[in-house]
Amino acid sequence: MIGVLASGNGSNLQALLDNRLPVTAVASNRKDAHALVRARAAGVPTATFSLDCHADREERDLVMATWLEEHGVELVVLAGYMHLLTKPFLDRFPERIVNVHPSLLPDFPGAHAIEEALAADVETTGVTIHLVDEGLDTGPILRQEQLSLEPRETLEERIHAVEHRLLPTVVREMMA
């Protein structure tokens, strides 16, 4: 059973749902995340875990981990989740937290990978699926796929297309 953490639009969540993967819970740090709308439309339970409702990140992450476990989650997928997870959360799902990132890590970690690749004028960039650790996009790499930077005007769209194909494939393999 899969739990998805998302902070934004939720297109990677939608890719998991479209591939009929067993998503049983979707959590966000933002109540206005469109991913929550997508999850509700699919009949998947949702919850918001805002930092301002908890003493600190560790407390928030422990409450969120408990909620995910109560929904039968065994594998956590970060699909545009824009917060680092704390050690107490990571310890609850050891080597069972996966992230999708829009660059060929270790190049361009963090929230602005596409913009940074364009600014650096690299020849290639791509998509990385990796396990999550305490660092910023530093966990063990599970799969990468390379893309040409050109044509620049379609880079973001092409990266999302690869994410939407690659993430469900890797998640399905991890569940097997």
Coordinates of C-alpha atoms in Angstrom, one line a residue:
M1 CA 0.0 0.0 0.0
I2 CA 1.3 3.4 -1.0
G3 CA 1.1 6.7 0.8
V4 CA 1.9 9.8 -1.2
L5 CA 3.2 13.1 0.1
A6 CA 2.6 16.1 -2.1
S7 CA 2.8 19.9 -1.8
G8 CA 1.5 21.1 -5.1
N9 CA -0.4 20.1 -8.3
G10 CA -0.1 16.3 -7.9
S11 CA 0.6 15.3 -11.4
N12 CA 3.0 12.6 -10.2
L13 CA 0.2 11.4 -7.8
Q14 CA -2.1 11.3 -10.8
A15 CA 0.4 9.2 -12.7
L16 CA 0.4 6.6 -9.9
L17 CA -3.4 6.6 -9.8
D18 CA -3.6 6.3 -13.6
N19 CA -1.3 3.3 -13.4
R20 CA -3.7 1.7 -10.9
L21 CA -1.1 1.5 -8.1
P22 CA -2.6 1.0 -4.6
V23 CA -2.5 4.5 -3.2
T24 CA -4.3 4.4 0.1
A25 CA -3.5 7.8 1.6
V26 CA -2.3 11.2 0.4
A27 CA -0.9 13.8 2.8
S28 CA 0.2 17.3 2.2
N29 CA 1.8 20.2 4.2
R30 CA -0.5 22.6 2.3
K31 CA -4.3 22.6 2.5
D32 CA -4.5 24.2 -0.9
A33 CA -2.4 21.6 -2.7
H34 CA -4.3 20.4 -5.8
A35 CA -2.9 16.9 -5.1
L36 CA -5.5 16.7 -2.4
V37 CA -8.3 17.4 -4.9
R38 CA -7.0 14.7 -7.2
A39 CA -6.8 12.2 -4.3
R40 CA -10.4 13.0 -3.1
A41 CA -11.7 12.6 -6.7
A42 CA -10.1 9.1 -6.7
G43 CA -11.7 8.3 -3.4
V44 CA -8.3 8.3 -1.5
P45 CA -8.3 9.5 2.1
T46 CA -6.4 12.8 2.5
A47 CA -5.0 14.9 5.4
T48 CA -3.0 18.1 5.8
F49 CA -0.1 18.3 8.2
S50 CA 0.8 21.9 8.5
L51 CA 3.8 23.0 10.4
D52 CA 1.9 25.7 12.2
C53 CA -0.3 23.1 13.9
H54 CA 2.7 21.3 15.6
A55 CA 5.5 22.2 18.0
D56 CA 8.2 21.4 15.4
R57 CA 8.9 19.4 12.3
E58 CA 9.6 16.2 14.2
E59 CA 6.2 16.2 15.9
R60 CA 4.5 16.9 12.6
D61 CA 6.3 14.1 10.9
L62 CA 5.5 11.6 13.7
V63 CA 1.8 12.5 13.5
M64 CA 1.9 12.2 9.7
A65 CA 3.8 8.8 9.9
T66 CA 1.2 7.5 12.3
W67 CA -1.7 8.6 10.1
L68 CA 0.0 6.9 7.1
E69 CA 0.5 3.7 9.0
E70 CA -3.2 3.8 10.1
H71 CA -4.0 3.7 6.4
G72 CA -1.9 0.7 5.8
V73 CA 0.9 2.5 4.1
E74 CA 4.1 0.4 3.5
L75 CA 5.8 2.5 0.8
V76 CA 5.9 6.3 0.9
V77 CA 6.2 8.3 -2.4
L78 CA 7.2 11.9 -2.4
A79 CA 5.5 13.5 -5.4
G80 CA 6.5 17.1 -5.3
Y81 CA 6.6 17.2 -1.5
M82 CA 8.6 20.3 -0.7
H83 CA 9.8 19.6 2.9
L84 CA 12.7 17.5 4.2
L85 CA 11.6 14.7 6.3
T86 CA 13.0 14.2 9.8
K87 CA 14.8 11.2 11.2
P88 CA 11.7 10.0 13.2
F89 CA 9.7 9.8 10.0
L90 CA 12.5 8.1 8.1
D91 CA 12.9 5.6 10.8
R92 CA 9.2 4.6 10.5
F93 CA 9.6 3.7 6.8
P94 CA 13.3 2.5 6.5
E95 CA 14.3 2.3 2.8
R96 CA 10.6 2.6 1.9
I97 CA 10.5 6.3 1.0
V98 CA 11.0 7.2 -2.7
N99 CA 11.3 10.6 -4.3
V100 CA 11.2 11.8 -7.9
H101 CA 13.5 14.7 -8.8
P102 CA 13.7 16.7 -12.0
S103 CA 17.5 16.4 -12.6
L104 CA 20.2 13.9 -12.9
L105 CA 21.3 13.9 -9.3
P106 CA 23.7 14.7 -7.8
D107 CA 23.4 17.7 -10.2
F108 CA 20.9 20.4 -9.2
P109 CA 19.4 19.1 -5.9
G110 CA 16.6 21.1 -4.3
A111 CA 13.5 23.0 -5.4
H112 CA 14.8 24.8 -8.5
A113 CA 16.5 22.0 -10.5
I114 CA 15.0 22.8 -13.9
E115 CA 15.7 26.5 -13.6
E116 CA 19.3 25.7 -12.5
A117 CA 19.9 23.3 -15.3
L118 CA 18.7 25.9 -17.8
A119 CA 20.8 28.7 -16.2
A120 CA 23.9 26.4 -16.2
D121 CA 23.3 25.7 -19.9
V122 CA 24.1 22.0 -19.5
E123 CA 23.7 19.7 -22.6
T124 CA 21.6 17.1 -20.7
T125 CA 19.5 16.9 -17.6
G126 CA 16.9 14.4 -16.7
V127 CA 14.9 12.6 -14.0
T128 CA 16.1 10.7 -10.9
I129 CA 14.1 8.3 -8.7
H130 CA 15.9 7.8 -5.4
L131 CA 15.4 6.6 -1.9
V132 CA 15.0 9.4 0.7
D133 CA 17.5 10.0 3.5
E134 CA 18.1 13.0 5.8
G135 CA 19.9 15.0 3.1
L136 CA 18.5 17.2 0.3
D137 CA 18.2 14.8 -2.6
T138 CA 21.1 12.7 -1.4
G139 CA 19.6 9.2 -1.0
P140 CA 20.6 6.2 -3.1
I141 CA 19.7 6.5 -6.7
L142 CA 17.2 3.8 -8.0
R143 CA 16.8 5.0 -11.6
Q144 CA 17.8 7.9 -13.8
E145 CA 16.8 8.9 -17.3
Q146 CA 18.6 11.5 -19.3
L147 CA 17.1 14.2 -21.5
S148 CA 18.5 16.9 -23.8
L149 CA 18.2 20.4 -22.5
E150 CA 17.0 21.4 -26.0
P151 CA 14.5 22.5 -27.0
R152 CA 14.5 24.6 -23.9
E153 CA 10.9 25.8 -24.2
T154 CA 9.6 22.2 -23.8
L155 CA 12.1 21.0 -21.1
E156 CA 9.6 21.2 -18.1
E157 CA 6.9 19.4 -20.1
R158 CA 9.4 16.7 -21.2
I159 CA 10.7 16.2 -17.7
H160 CA 7.2 15.8 -16.4
A161 CA 6.4 13.2 -19.1
V162 CA 9.5 11.1 -18.0
E163 CA 8.5 11.5 -14.3
H164 CA 5.0 10.3 -15.0
R165 CA 6.3 7.2 -16.8
L166 CA 9.4 6.4 -14.7
L167 CA 7.9 6.9 -11.2
P168 CA 5.1 4.4 -11.5
T169 CA 7.5 1.8 -13.0
V170 CA 9.9 2.1 -10.1
V171 CA 7.2 2.1 -7.5
R172 CA 5.6 -1.0 -9.1
E173 CA 9.0 -2.8 -9.0
M174 CA 9.5 -1.8 -5.3
M175 CA 6.1 -3.3 -4.4
A176 CA 6.8 -6.6 -6.2

